[in-house]
PDB file of C-alpha atoms in Angstrom:
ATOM      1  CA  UNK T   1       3.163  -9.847  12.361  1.00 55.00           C
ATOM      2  CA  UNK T   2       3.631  -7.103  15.126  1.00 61.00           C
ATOM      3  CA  UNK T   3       1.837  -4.772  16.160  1.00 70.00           C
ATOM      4  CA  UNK T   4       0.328  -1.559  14.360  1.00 74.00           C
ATOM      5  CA  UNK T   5       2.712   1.648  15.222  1.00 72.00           C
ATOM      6  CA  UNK T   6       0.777   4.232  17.319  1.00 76.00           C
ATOM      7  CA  UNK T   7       0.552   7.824  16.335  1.00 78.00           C
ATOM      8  CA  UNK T   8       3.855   8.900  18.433  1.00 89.00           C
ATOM      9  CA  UNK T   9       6.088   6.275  17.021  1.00 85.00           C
ATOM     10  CA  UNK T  10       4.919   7.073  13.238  1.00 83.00           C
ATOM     11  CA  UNK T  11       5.378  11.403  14.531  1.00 87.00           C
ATOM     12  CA  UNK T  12       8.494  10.343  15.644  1.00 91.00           C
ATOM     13  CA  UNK T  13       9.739   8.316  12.404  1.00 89.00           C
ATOM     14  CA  UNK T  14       8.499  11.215  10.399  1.00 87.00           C
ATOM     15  CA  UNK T  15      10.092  13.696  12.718  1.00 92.00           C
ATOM     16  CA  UNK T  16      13.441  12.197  12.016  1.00 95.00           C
ATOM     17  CA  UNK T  17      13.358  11.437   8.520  1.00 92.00           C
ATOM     18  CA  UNK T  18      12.297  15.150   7.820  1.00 92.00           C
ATOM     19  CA  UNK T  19      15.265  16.197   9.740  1.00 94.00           C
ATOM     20  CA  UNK T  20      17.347  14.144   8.086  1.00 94.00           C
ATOM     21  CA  UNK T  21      16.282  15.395   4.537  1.00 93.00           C
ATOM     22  CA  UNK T  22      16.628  19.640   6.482  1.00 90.00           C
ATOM     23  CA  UNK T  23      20.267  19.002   7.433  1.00 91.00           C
ATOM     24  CA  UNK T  24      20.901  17.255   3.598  1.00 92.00           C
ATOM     25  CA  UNK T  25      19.249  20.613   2.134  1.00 90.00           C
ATOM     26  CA  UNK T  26      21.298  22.531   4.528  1.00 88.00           C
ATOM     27  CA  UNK T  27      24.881  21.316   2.886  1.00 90.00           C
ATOM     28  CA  UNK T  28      23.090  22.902  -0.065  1.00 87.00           C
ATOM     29  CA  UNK T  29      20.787  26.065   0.968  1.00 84.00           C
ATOM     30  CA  UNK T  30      21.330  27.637   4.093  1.00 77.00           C
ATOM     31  CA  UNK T  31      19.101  26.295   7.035  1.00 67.00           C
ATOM     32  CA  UNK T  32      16.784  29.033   7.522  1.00 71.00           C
ATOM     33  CA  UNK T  33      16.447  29.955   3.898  1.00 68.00           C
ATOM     34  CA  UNK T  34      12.695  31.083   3.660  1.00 72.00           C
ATOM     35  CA  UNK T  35      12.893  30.934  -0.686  1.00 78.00           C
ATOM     36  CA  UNK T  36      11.154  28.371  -2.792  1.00 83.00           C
ATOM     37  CA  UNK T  37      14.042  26.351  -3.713  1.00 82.00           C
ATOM     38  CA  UNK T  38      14.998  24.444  -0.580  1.00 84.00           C
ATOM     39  CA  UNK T  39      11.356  23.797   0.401  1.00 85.00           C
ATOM     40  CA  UNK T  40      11.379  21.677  -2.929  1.00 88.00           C
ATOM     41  CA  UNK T  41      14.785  20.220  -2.634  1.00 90.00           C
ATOM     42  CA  UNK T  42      14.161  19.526   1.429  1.00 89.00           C
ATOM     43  CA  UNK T  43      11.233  17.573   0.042  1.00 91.00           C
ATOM     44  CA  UNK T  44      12.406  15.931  -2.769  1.00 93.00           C
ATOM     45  CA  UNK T  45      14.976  14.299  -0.753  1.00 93.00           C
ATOM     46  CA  UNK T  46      12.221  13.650   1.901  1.00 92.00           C
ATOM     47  CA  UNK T  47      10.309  11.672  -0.881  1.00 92.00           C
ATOM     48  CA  UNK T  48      13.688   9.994  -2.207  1.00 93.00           C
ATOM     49  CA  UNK T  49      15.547   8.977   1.350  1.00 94.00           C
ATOM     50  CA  UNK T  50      12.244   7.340   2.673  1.00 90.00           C
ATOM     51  CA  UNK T  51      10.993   6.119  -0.867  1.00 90.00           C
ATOM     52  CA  UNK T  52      14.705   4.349  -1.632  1.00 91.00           C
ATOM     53  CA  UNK T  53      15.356   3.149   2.038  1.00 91.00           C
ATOM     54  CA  UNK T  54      11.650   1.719   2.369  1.00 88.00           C
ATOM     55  CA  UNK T  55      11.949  -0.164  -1.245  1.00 88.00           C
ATOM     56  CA  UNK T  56      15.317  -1.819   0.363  1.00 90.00           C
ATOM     57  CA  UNK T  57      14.860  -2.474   3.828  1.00 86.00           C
ATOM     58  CA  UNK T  58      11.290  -2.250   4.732  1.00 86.00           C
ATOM     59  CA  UNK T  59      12.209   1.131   6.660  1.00 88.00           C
ATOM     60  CA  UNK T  60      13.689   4.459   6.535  1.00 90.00           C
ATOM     61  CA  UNK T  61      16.040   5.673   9.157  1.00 92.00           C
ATOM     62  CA  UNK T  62      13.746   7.096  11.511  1.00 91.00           C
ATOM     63  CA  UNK T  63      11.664   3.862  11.145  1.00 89.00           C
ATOM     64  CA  UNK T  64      14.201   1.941  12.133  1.00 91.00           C
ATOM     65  CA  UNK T  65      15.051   4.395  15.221  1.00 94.00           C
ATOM     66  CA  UNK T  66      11.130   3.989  16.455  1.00 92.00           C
ATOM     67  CA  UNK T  67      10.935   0.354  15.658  1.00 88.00           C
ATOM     68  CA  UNK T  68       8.743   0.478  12.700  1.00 84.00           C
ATOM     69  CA  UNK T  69       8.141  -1.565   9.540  1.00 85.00           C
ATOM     70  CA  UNK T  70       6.738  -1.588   5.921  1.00 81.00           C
ATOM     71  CA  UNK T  71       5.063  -4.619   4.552  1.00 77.00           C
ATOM     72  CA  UNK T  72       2.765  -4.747   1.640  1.00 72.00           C
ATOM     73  CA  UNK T  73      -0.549  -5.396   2.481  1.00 74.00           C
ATOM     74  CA  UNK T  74      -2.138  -7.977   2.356  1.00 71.00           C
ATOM     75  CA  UNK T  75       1.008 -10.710   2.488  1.00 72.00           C
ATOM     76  CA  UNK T  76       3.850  -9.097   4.046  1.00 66.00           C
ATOM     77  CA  UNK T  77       6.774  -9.216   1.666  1.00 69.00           C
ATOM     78  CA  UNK T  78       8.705  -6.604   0.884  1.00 78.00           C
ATOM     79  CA  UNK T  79       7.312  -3.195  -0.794  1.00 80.00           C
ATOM     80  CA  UNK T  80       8.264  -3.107  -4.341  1.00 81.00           C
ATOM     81  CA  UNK T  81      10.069   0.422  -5.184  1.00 84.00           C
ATOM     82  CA  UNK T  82       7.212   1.977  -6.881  1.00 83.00           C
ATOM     83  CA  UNK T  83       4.738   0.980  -3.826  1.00 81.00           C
ATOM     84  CA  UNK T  84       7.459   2.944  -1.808  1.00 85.00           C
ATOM     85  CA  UNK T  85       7.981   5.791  -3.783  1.00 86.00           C
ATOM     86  CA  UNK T  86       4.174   6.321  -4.015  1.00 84.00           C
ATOM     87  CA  UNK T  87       3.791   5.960  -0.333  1.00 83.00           C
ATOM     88  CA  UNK T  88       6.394   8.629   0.118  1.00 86.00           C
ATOM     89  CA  UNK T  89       5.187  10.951  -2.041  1.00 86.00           C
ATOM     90  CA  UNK T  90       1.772  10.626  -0.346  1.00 83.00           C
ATOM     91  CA  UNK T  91       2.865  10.817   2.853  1.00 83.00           C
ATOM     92  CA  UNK T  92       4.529  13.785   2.061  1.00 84.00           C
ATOM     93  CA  UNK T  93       1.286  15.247   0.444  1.00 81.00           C
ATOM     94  CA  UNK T  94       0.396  14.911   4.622  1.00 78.00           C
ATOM     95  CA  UNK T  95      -3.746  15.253   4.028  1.00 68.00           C
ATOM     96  CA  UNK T  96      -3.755  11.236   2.529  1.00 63.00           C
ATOM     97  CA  UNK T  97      -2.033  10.385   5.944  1.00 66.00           C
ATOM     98  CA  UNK T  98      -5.483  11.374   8.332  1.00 67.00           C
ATOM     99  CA  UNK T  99      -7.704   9.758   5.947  1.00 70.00           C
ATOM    100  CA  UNK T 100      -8.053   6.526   8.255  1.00 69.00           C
ATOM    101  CA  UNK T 101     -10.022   3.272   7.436  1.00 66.00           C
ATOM    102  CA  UNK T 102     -11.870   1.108   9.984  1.00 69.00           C
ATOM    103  CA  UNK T 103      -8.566  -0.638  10.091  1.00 65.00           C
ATOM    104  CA  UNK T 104      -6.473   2.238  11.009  1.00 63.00           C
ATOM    105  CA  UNK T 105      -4.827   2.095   7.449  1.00 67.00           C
ATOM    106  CA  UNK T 106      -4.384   6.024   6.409  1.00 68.00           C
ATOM    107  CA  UNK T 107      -4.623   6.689   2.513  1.00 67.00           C
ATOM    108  CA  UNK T 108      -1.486   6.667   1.780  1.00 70.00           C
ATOM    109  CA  UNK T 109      -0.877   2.651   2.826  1.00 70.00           C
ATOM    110  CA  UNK T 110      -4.220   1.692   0.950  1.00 63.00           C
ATOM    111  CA  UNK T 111      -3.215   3.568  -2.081  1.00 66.00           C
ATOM    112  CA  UNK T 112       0.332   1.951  -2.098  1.00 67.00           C
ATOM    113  CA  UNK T 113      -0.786  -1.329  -0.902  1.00 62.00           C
ATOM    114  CA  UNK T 114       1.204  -1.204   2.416  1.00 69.00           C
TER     115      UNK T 114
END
């Protein structure tokens, strides 16, 4: 297996994913729309781009741009599309994300088995 992703790689994934899911709200809401509604669309197709693209290829698009991979833990197949969808959501709930293990596993991959 490779090598763990380091903080900047994962910020960077995330960064473009989350950009990817503004613009996609943006054909709906406009961009700097500060009501409810596109806050909850923006990240409900946060959840469902990563969730869906992890569950096929091991990798949304901004984990693909930074080089990074999903396996499930502990014997590296493929994540199964509820594993993905769970991780998603969690990383989207951000606090399960710092909650680090002595293997530098956040929350979010123990919960999901990733």
């Amino acid at each position: 297996m490779g090598e763990r992703a380091g903080f900047l790689r994962r910020f960077g994934a995330i960064s473009v994913d989350w950009a990817i899911a503004s613009f996609t709200t943006a054909l709906i809401y406009p961009l700097q729309s500060s009501a409810l509604a596109p806050s909850i669309v923006r990240l409900a197709i946060f959840v469902f781009e990563v969730g869906l693209l992890t569950s096929l290829g091991g990798a949304s698009i901004g984990k693909r741009v930074f080089g990074i991979r999903v396996f499930s833990w502990p014997d590296y197949f493929y994540v199964k599309p509820g594993s993905a969808f769970l991780r998603s959501l969690l990383v989207a709930l951000v606090i399960p994300v710092f909650l680090i293990d002595g293997q530098g596993r956040g929350l979010h991959e123990r919960l999901s088995k990733t």
